Coordinates of C-alpha atoms and ligand atoms in Angstrom, one line a residue:
M1 CA 1.4 -23.4 25.0
W2 CA 2.4 -20.4 27.1
N3 CA 3.1 -20.1 30.8
K4 CA 3.0 -17.3 33.4
N5 CA 6.8 -17.0 33.5
D6 CA 7.1 -16.5 29.7
I7 CA 4.4 -13.8 29.9
K8 CA 6.2 -12.1 32.8
F9 CA 9.5 -12.2 30.9
F10 CA 7.9 -10.8 27.8
R11 CA 6.2 -7.9 29.6
T12 CA 9.3 -7.0 31.6
V13 CA 11.6 -6.9 28.6
L14 CA 9.2 -5.0 26.5
L15 CA 8.4 -2.4 29.2
E16 CA 12.1 -1.8 29.7
W17 CA 12.6 -1.5 26.0
F18 CA 9.6 0.9 25.8
D19 CA 11.2 3.2 28.4
T20 CA 13.9 4.2 26.0
N21 CA 12.4 3.5 22.6
K22 CA 8.8 4.7 22.8
R23 CA 7.4 6.6 19.8
D24 CA 6.0 10.0 20.6
F25 CA 2.6 10.6 19.1
P26 CA 0.1 13.4 19.8
W27 CA -2.7 11.1 20.8
R28 CA -0.4 9.6 23.4
K29 CA 0.1 12.8 25.3
E30 CA -1.4 13.5 28.7
G31 CA -4.7 15.4 28.7
V32 CA -5.8 14.3 25.2
S33 CA -9.6 14.6 25.1
N34 CA -12.0 11.6 24.5
Y35 CA -13.0 13.4 21.2
E36 CA -9.3 13.3 20.0
L37 CA -8.8 9.7 21.2
I38 CA -11.9 8.5 19.3
F39 CA -11.1 10.2 16.0
S40 CA -7.4 9.4 16.2
E41 CA -8.5 5.7 16.1
I42 CA -10.4 6.4 12.9
L43 CA -7.3 8.1 11.4
L44 CA -5.1 5.2 12.5
Q45 CA -7.2 2.5 10.8
R46 CA -5.0 0.8 8.2
T47 CA -2.6 3.7 8.2
K48 CA 0.9 4.0 9.6
A49 CA 1.1 5.9 12.9
E50 CA 3.9 8.1 11.6
T51 CA 1.7 9.2 8.7
V52 CA -1.2 10.0 11.0
A53 CA 1.1 12.0 13.3
K54 CA 2.0 14.3 10.4
Y55 CA -1.7 14.8 9.6
Y56 CA -3.0 15.0 13.1
D57 CA -3.0 18.8 13.4
T58 CA -4.6 19.3 10.0
F59 CA -7.7 17.3 11.0
F60 CA -8.0 18.6 14.6
K61 CA -7.5 22.2 13.7
K62 CA -10.2 22.0 11.1
F63 CA -12.5 20.0 13.4
P64 CA -11.4 20.7 17.0
N65 CA -14.6 19.5 18.7
W66 CA -17.9 17.6 18.2
E67 CA -19.8 20.8 17.4
K68 CA -17.6 21.6 14.4
L69 CA -17.5 18.0 13.2
I70 CA -21.3 17.6 13.3
L71 CA -21.6 20.6 10.9
A72 CA -19.1 19.2 8.4
T73 CA -20.4 18.1 5.0
D74 CA -19.4 14.8 3.4
K75 CA -17.5 16.9 0.8
E76 CA -15.4 18.7 3.4
L77 CA -14.7 15.4 5.2
E78 CA -13.7 13.6 2.0
K79 CA -11.4 16.5 1.1
I80 CA -9.6 16.4 4.4
F81 CA -9.3 12.6 4.4
R82 CA -8.2 12.3 0.8
P83 CA -4.4 12.6 1.5
L84 CA -4.7 9.7 4.0
G85 CA -6.6 7.4 1.6
L86 CA -9.7 5.3 2.5
H87 CA -11.7 8.6 2.6
T88 CA -15.0 7.0 1.8
Q89 CA -14.7 4.5 4.6
R90 CA -13.5 7.0 7.1
V91 CA -16.3 9.4 6.3
G92 CA -18.9 6.6 6.6
R93 CA -17.4 5.7 10.1
I94 CA -17.4 9.3 11.2
R95 CA -21.1 9.6 10.2
K96 CA -22.0 6.6 12.3
I97 CA -20.2 8.0 15.3
I98 CA -22.0 11.3 14.9
E99 CA -25.3 9.6 14.6
E100 CA -24.6 7.7 17.8
Y101 CA -23.5 10.9 19.5
K102 CA -26.7 12.7 18.5
L103 CA -29.0 9.8 19.3
K104 CA -27.6 9.6 22.8
N105 CA -27.6 13.4 23.3
G106 CA -23.8 13.6 23.5
I107 CA -23.5 10.8 26.1
L108 CA -21.0 8.3 24.9
P109 CA -20.8 4.6 26.1
R110 CA -19.7 4.6 29.8
N111 CA -19.1 0.9 30.3
K112 CA -18.5 -2.3 28.3
D113 CA -22.2 -3.2 28.1
E114 CA -23.1 0.2 26.6
L115 CA -20.1 0.0 24.3
Q116 CA -21.2 -3.4 23.0
E117 CA -24.7 -2.1 22.3
S118 CA -23.4 1.0 20.5
S119 CA -22.4 1.3 16.9
F120 CA -18.8 1.8 18.0
A121 CA -18.6 -2.0 18.4
S122 CA -18.9 -2.4 14.6
L123 CA -16.3 0.2 13.8
Y124 CA -13.2 -1.7 15.0
I125 CA -12.4 1.0 17.6
S126 CA -14.1 -0.7 20.6
N127 CA -10.8 -2.0 22.1
A128 CA -9.2 1.4 21.9
Y129 CA -12.3 3.0 23.3
E130 CA -12.5 0.6 26.1
L131 CA -8.8 1.1 27.0
F132 CA -8.5 4.8 26.6
V133 CA -12.0 6.2 27.3
I134 CA -13.6 3.7 29.7
K135 CA -10.2 2.8 31.1
N136 CA -10.7 -1.0 31.2
K137 CA -7.9 -3.4 30.5
A138 CA -8.2 -4.2 26.8
A139 CA -5.8 -5.3 24.1
L140 CA -5.2 -3.2 21.0
L141 CA -5.0 -6.4 19.0
D142 CA -4.3 -6.0 15.4
V143 CA -2.1 -7.8 12.8
N144 CA 1.0 -6.1 14.2
M145 CA 0.4 -7.1 17.8
S146 CA -0.7 -10.5 16.7
R147 CA 2.6 -11.0 14.8
V148 CA 4.8 -10.2 17.8
L149 CA 2.7 -12.4 20.2
S150 CA 2.5 -15.3 17.8
R151 CA 6.2 -15.2 17.0
F152 CA 7.3 -15.1 20.6
F153 CA 4.7 -17.5 22.2
Y154 CA 3.4 -19.7 19.5
P155 CA 4.3 -19.4 15.8
K156 CA 1.1 -19.7 13.8
D157 CA -0.5 -17.9 11.0
Y158 CA -3.5 -16.0 12.5
K159 CA -5.6 -15.1 9.6
D160 CA -8.2 -13.0 11.3
V161 CA -7.4 -11.6 14.7
R162 CA -11.0 -10.5 15.4
N163 CA -12.2 -14.1 15.2
D164 CA -9.3 -16.1 16.5
K165 CA -10.0 -17.0 20.1
L166 CA -6.5 -18.2 20.8
I167 CA -4.7 -15.0 19.9
Q168 CA -7.4 -13.0 21.7
E169 CA -6.9 -15.0 24.9
L170 CA -3.1 -14.7 24.7
A171 CA -3.3 -10.9 24.1
H172 CA -5.6 -10.5 27.1
N173 CA -3.3 -12.5 29.4
V174 CA -0.3 -10.3 28.3
I175 CA -1.9 -6.9 28.7
N176 CA -3.7 -7.8 32.0
V177 CA -1.4 -5.6 34.2
K178 CA -1.6 -2.2 35.8
A179 CA 0.5 -0.7 33.1
C180 CA -2.0 -1.9 30.5
K181 CA -1.8 1.1 28.3
E182 CA 2.0 1.1 28.3
I183 CA 2.3 -2.6 27.5
N184 CA -0.1 -2.2 24.6
W185 CA 1.9 0.7 23.2
A186 CA 5.2 -1.2 23.8
I187 CA 4.1 -4.1 21.8
L188 CA 2.9 -1.9 18.9
D189 CA 6.1 0.1 18.9
F190 CA 8.2 -3.1 19.1
A191 CA 6.2 -4.5 16.1
A192 CA 7.0 -1.4 14.1
L193 CA 10.6 -1.0 15.0
V194 CA 12.1 -4.4 15.8
C195 CA 9.8 -7.4 15.2
K196 CA 8.8 -6.1 11.8
A197 CA 6.7 -8.1 9.3
Q198 CA 9.7 -8.4 6.9
K199 CA 13.2 -8.9 8.3
P200 CA 12.7 -8.8 12.1
K201 CA 15.8 -7.5 13.9
C202 CA 16.3 -10.6 15.9
S203 CA 20.0 -10.0 16.5
E204 CA 19.2 -6.9 18.6
C205 CA 16.1 -8.3 20.2
K206 CA 16.2 -8.9 24.0
L207 CA 13.3 -11.4 23.6
S208 CA 15.3 -13.8 21.4
S209 CA 16.5 -16.1 24.2
K210 CA 12.9 -17.3 24.7
C211 CA 11.3 -16.5 21.3
C212 CA 9.8 -19.5 19.6
F213 CA 10.1 -18.0 16.2
F214 CA 13.8 -17.3 16.8
E215 CA 14.4 -20.8 18.0
L216 CA 12.7 -22.3 14.9
T217 CA 14.6 -20.2 12.4
N218 CA 17.7 -19.2 14.3
K219 CA 19.1 -17.3 11.4
I220 CA 20.3 -14.1 12.9
E221 CA 22.3 -13.0 9.9
D222 CA 19.6 -13.5 7.3
L223 CA 16.8 -12.1 9.3
S224 CA 18.8 -9.0 10.3
E225 CA 19.7 -7.9 6.8
E226 CA 18.1 -4.8 5.5
P227 CA 16.3 -5.2 2.2
Q228 CA 18.8 -4.8 -0.6
L229 CA 18.3 -4.1 -4.3
N230 CA 21.2 -4.8 -6.6
I231 CA 20.7 -1.6 -8.5
N232 CA 23.2 0.9 -9.8
Y233 CA 22.0 2.4 -13.0
D234 CA 25.1 4.4 -13.7
S235 CA 27.3 1.3 -14.1
E236 CA 25.2 -1.8 -14.5
I237 CA 22.5 -0.9 -17.0
P238 CA 24.3 -0.1 -20.3
M239 CA 22.8 3.0 -21.8
N240 CA 22.3 2.8 -25.6
P241 CA 23.2 6.2 -27.2
E242 CA 21.0 5.3 -30.2
K243 CA 18.0 5.1 -27.9
P244 CA 18.2 8.4 -26.1
F245 CA 14.7 8.3 -24.4
K246 CA 14.7 6.2 -21.2
V247 CA 11.5 4.4 -20.3
V248 CA 10.5 3.2 -16.8
S249 CA 7.9 0.4 -17.3
L250 CA 5.6 -0.5 -14.4
F251 CA 3.3 -3.6 -14.1
S252 CA 5.4 -4.8 -17.1
G253 CA 4.1 -8.4 -17.3
C254 CA 5.9 -10.2 -20.2
G255 CA 6.8 -6.8 -21.8
G256 CA 4.1 -6.3 -24.4
M257 CA 4.0 -2.5 -23.9
D258 CA 7.8 -2.4 -23.6
L259 CA 8.2 -4.1 -26.9
G260 CA 5.7 -1.7 -28.5
F261 CA 7.9 1.2 -27.3
E262 CA 11.1 -0.4 -28.5
G263 CA 10.0 -1.3 -32.0
D264 CA 12.0 -3.6 -34.2
F265 CA 9.6 -6.6 -34.1
I266 CA 7.4 -8.5 -36.6
V267 CA 3.6 -8.1 -36.8
H268 CA 0.9 -8.9 -39.3
K269 CA 0.6 -6.0 -41.8
D270 CA -3.0 -5.4 -40.9
S271 CA -1.9 -4.4 -37.4
V272 CA -0.1 -1.3 -38.7
N273 CA -1.8 1.8 -39.9
E274 CA 0.6 2.5 -42.8
R275 CA -1.5 5.4 -44.1
L276 CA -0.9 7.3 -40.8
N277 CA 2.6 6.0 -40.3
P278 CA 4.1 5.2 -43.7
D279 CA 7.7 5.0 -42.3
F280 CA 6.9 2.4 -39.6
V281 CA 7.5 -0.7 -41.8
I282 CA 11.1 -1.3 -42.6
E283 CA 10.8 -4.9 -44.1
R284 CA 8.1 -6.9 -45.8
L285 CA 8.2 -10.6 -45.0
D286 CA 6.4 -13.7 -46.2
N287 CA 2.7 -14.4 -45.3
D288 CA 1.8 -10.8 -45.0
F289 CA 4.0 -10.1 -42.0
V290 CA 6.2 -7.0 -41.7
R291 CA 9.0 -5.8 -39.5
L292 CA 8.6 -2.5 -37.7
K293 CA 11.5 0.0 -37.4
P294 CA 13.3 0.4 -34.1
T295 CA 12.4 3.4 -32.0
N296 CA 14.5 5.9 -29.9
F297 CA 13.2 4.4 -26.6
Q298 CA 15.1 2.2 -24.2
T299 CA 13.5 0.4 -21.3
V300 CA 15.7 1.0 -18.3
F301 CA 13.4 -0.4 -15.6
A302 CA 10.6 -2.9 -15.5
N303 CA 8.7 -4.7 -12.7
D304 CA 6.0 -7.1 -11.9
I305 CA 5.1 -9.4 -9.1
L306 CA 5.1 -12.6 -11.1
H307 CA 8.4 -14.6 -11.6
E308 CA 6.9 -16.2 -14.7
A309 CA 6.4 -12.8 -16.2
R310 CA 10.0 -11.8 -15.5
N311 CA 11.3 -15.1 -17.0
A312 CA 9.4 -14.4 -20.2
W313 CA 10.6 -10.7 -20.3
V314 CA 14.2 -11.5 -19.6
N315 CA 14.3 -14.4 -22.0
Y316 CA 13.0 -12.2 -24.8
F317 CA 14.9 -9.0 -24.0
K318 CA 18.2 -10.7 -23.5
K319 CA 18.2 -11.3 -27.3
R320 CA 18.3 -7.5 -27.5
N321 CA 21.3 -7.4 -25.1
Y322 CA 19.2 -6.2 -22.1
S323 CA 20.5 -7.0 -18.7
S324 CA 18.2 -9.1 -16.4
E325 CA 18.9 -6.4 -13.8
V326 CA 16.4 -4.2 -15.6
Y327 CA 13.5 -6.3 -14.3
H328 CA 12.4 -6.4 -10.7
V329 CA 10.1 -9.0 -9.2
D330 CA 8.7 -6.6 -6.5
S331 CA 5.3 -4.9 -6.1
I332 CA 5.1 -1.3 -7.0
V333 CA 4.2 -0.5 -3.4
D334 CA 7.4 -2.1 -2.0
L335 CA 9.5 -0.5 -4.7
V336 CA 8.2 3.0 -3.9
K337 CA 8.6 2.5 -0.2
M338 CA 12.2 1.3 -0.6
H339 CA 13.0 4.3 -2.9
K340 CA 11.6 6.6 -0.2
D341 CA 13.6 4.8 2.4
G342 CA 16.8 5.9 0.6
Y343 CA 17.4 2.9 -1.7
K344 CA 18.2 3.8 -5.3
V345 CA 15.3 1.9 -6.9
F346 CA 14.3 4.1 -9.9
P347 CA 16.9 5.6 -12.3
D348 CA 17.9 9.3 -12.1
I349 CA 17.0 10.1 -15.6
V350 CA 13.6 9.1 -16.9
D351 CA 11.9 10.4 -19.9
I352 CA 8.8 8.3 -19.9
V353 CA 6.8 6.3 -17.4
T354 CA 4.5 3.6 -18.7
G355 CA 2.2 1.3 -16.9
G356 CA -0.8 -0.9 -17.5
F357 CA -1.9 -0.9 -13.8
P358 CA -3.9 -4.1 -12.9
C359 CA -7.1 -4.4 -14.8
Q360 CA -8.8 -7.3 -13.1
D361 CA -10.9 -5.1 -10.9
F362 CA -12.2 -3.0 -13.8
S363 CA -12.6 -5.6 -16.5
I364 CA -16.0 -6.9 -17.6
A365 CA -14.3 -10.3 -17.4
G366 CA -13.8 -9.9 -13.6
K367 CA -15.8 -9.1 -10.5
R368 CA -15.6 -5.4 -11.2
N369 CA -14.8 -4.5 -7.6
G370 CA -13.2 -1.4 -8.8
F371 CA -11.1 0.3 -6.1
N372 CA -12.4 -2.2 -3.5
S373 CA -10.3 -5.1 -4.7
H374 CA -10.2 -8.4 -2.8
K375 CA -6.5 -8.7 -3.4
D376 CA -3.5 -6.7 -2.2
H377 CA -0.5 -5.2 -4.1
A378 CA 1.3 -8.6 -3.9
G379 CA -1.7 -10.5 -5.3
K380 CA -2.7 -12.0 -1.9
I381 CA -6.4 -12.3 -0.9
I382 CA -7.3 -9.7 1.7
R383 CA -9.0 -11.1 4.8
D384 CA -9.8 -7.8 6.3
E385 CA -12.7 -6.2 4.5
I386 CA -11.3 -2.7 4.5
P387 CA -9.6 -1.9 1.2
S388 CA -6.7 0.5 1.2
L389 CA -4.3 2.3 -1.1
E390 CA -2.3 -0.9 -1.2
T391 CA -5.1 -3.0 -2.6
R392 CA -4.9 -4.1 -6.2
G393 CA -7.7 -1.8 -7.5
Q394 CA -5.8 1.3 -6.2
L395 CA -2.3 0.7 -7.4
Y396 CA -2.6 3.4 -10.0
M397 CA -1.9 5.7 -7.0
W398 CA 1.5 4.2 -6.7
M399 CA 2.2 4.7 -10.4
K400 CA 1.4 8.4 -9.6
E401 CA 4.0 8.2 -6.8
V402 CA 6.6 6.9 -9.3
V403 CA 5.7 9.8 -11.7
E404 CA 6.2 12.2 -8.8
L405 CA 9.6 10.6 -7.9
T406 CA 11.1 10.3 -11.3
K407 CA 9.6 13.4 -13.0
P408 CA 9.3 12.1 -16.6
K409 CA 8.4 14.3 -19.5
I410 CA 5.5 12.0 -20.4
F411 CA 3.6 9.2 -18.6
I412 CA 1.2 6.7 -20.2
A413 CA -1.3 4.7 -18.1
E414 CA -3.1 1.9 -19.9
N415 CA -6.0 -0.2 -18.8
V416 CA -9.0 -2.0 -20.1
K417 CA -12.0 -0.2 -21.6
G418 CA -14.2 -1.6 -18.8
L419 CA -12.6 1.1 -16.5
V420 CA -14.3 3.8 -18.5
N421 CA -17.9 2.6 -17.9
L422 CA -17.5 1.4 -14.3
S423 CA -19.2 4.0 -12.1
N424 CA -17.1 7.2 -11.8
V425 CA -13.8 5.3 -11.7
K426 CA -12.3 7.0 -14.8
E427 CA -13.1 10.5 -13.4
I428 CA -11.6 9.7 -10.0
I429 CA -8.4 8.3 -11.6
Q430 CA -8.1 11.3 -13.9
R431 CA -8.6 13.6 -11.0
D432 CA -6.0 11.8 -8.9
F433 CA -3.4 12.0 -11.7
L434 CA -4.1 15.7 -12.2
G435 CA -2.8 16.2 -8.7
V436 CA 0.8 15.6 -10.0
P437 CA 2.2 19.1 -10.6
L438 CA 4.3 18.1 -13.7
L439 CA 1.3 16.6 -15.5
G440 CA -0.9 19.6 -14.9
R441 CA -3.5 20.0 -17.6
A442 CA -1.9 17.6 -20.0
L443 CA -3.9 14.6 -18.9
R444 CA -6.0 13.2 -21.7
Y445 CA -7.9 10.0 -22.0
K446 CA -8.2 8.3 -25.3
S447 CA -9.9 5.0 -25.9
S448 CA -8.9 4.9 -29.6
L449 CA -5.3 6.1 -29.2
V450 CA -3.8 2.7 -29.9
P451 CA -5.0 2.1 -33.4
R452 CA -4.5 5.7 -34.3
C453 CA -0.8 5.5 -33.3
G454 CA -0.4 2.6 -35.6
L455 CA 0.5 0.2 -32.8
S456 CA -0.6 -3.3 -32.6
T457 CA -3.5 -4.5 -30.4
S458 CA -6.7 -6.4 -30.8
I459 CA -8.1 -5.3 -27.5
P460 CA -10.0 -2.0 -27.0
N461 CA -8.0 -0.2 -24.3
A462 CA -8.2 2.9 -22.3
I463 CA -5.1 5.1 -22.3
A464 CA -4.3 8.2 -20.4
A465 CA -1.3 10.2 -21.4
Ligands
SF4_501 S1 13.5 -12.6 18.4 FE1 12.9 -11.9 16.4 S2 10.9 -12.8 16.0 FE2 11.4 -13.1 18.2 S3 10.3 -11.3 19.1 FE3 12.5 -10.7 18.7 S4 12.4 -9.7 16.7 FE4 10.5 -10.9 16.9

């Protein structure tokens, strides 16, 4: 499956590449203490190294040593971890490490046996601890290292690197050299900069001559393209002067909420509160149906991850002369990241942001996992048990990002009523949205807003606006 020569070639090329392309992080500097190494690993869990690097000083200035950290309250720790996400999990892990430290009177595991008996083994930092603190040869095997190794040596979908003996054995063979620390870092940096999860840069890769994945696909041009969105709001999305208020719709599905905003559709007369909104109905039809008046709102952006939803949306809205370019089949996480990377994803002028962020994790009809969803932002099942900001139950945070990026006058977040009575979920979401400067104190939650507005729904919903 792999041979010594391939492993040697792989190491040599990557170490040469690393010499000129290595990323510079504070935890990689000479003289970093064991304390910093251990807690850097906690910060790095499921978080980009660049993000942790920016945050590094904040944490280590506040808690520069064991003594200060031991005195920290959960509230203080949660507060400092909140910007990084996963704060509950990180606090739990830090508490376990502190317990271990106190139990052993400050003596940390000194060899592999002690490490395996310690609680560190269950915290997914044992490989890093073994490599950096005990100074054994160990592989920092994670999904990124697994991706590079499997692509080069043996293309295969490794679902869980912690339980896959094949990838563990391969990783051990590759890192089993004197420059063990450097080859580990080289692979991780190469995974982040060249052999990326999406669009690996094979055309500039010095490994390509022996890479199995490259041989199988051999599509340099396609693989090397940067992600592109065919978006140019100024010219391609016609602006309707009769609808001056521009709406960005997130998690749009088939467009139910968008239609509600646009008006000019037929509903049963009982769905409209005519006493409250006597001017809503512009035409009375047979069988007790009525046509509602058009509004001043125009949907200029919509998204969802389901192609079927897009097809339904585009088919309906094209009758209203809407371009299919309005709708994007991409997750909100990918769209925000692309926008931050410099692609023009969201329009310049936005009056309103709406979004019914995914309700499956809050609804009484589902598992009610809340923030700890078992699916990710693209709807895939998560194998790793650690939820993150990119899991389905936490996607409201990305809606908040869109609000911060587009600065609308109003935003409306809609979800199922089950969100309100699921633990303290509603309070946490409200608090998170209050962090957006523009929204300030205007955030209000209403469970009865829909019928009072005269809009049509048969489902009791929770709406924050
Ligand atoms: S050729 Fe492409 S897939 Fe293979 S290691 Fe290089 S970047 Fe990764």
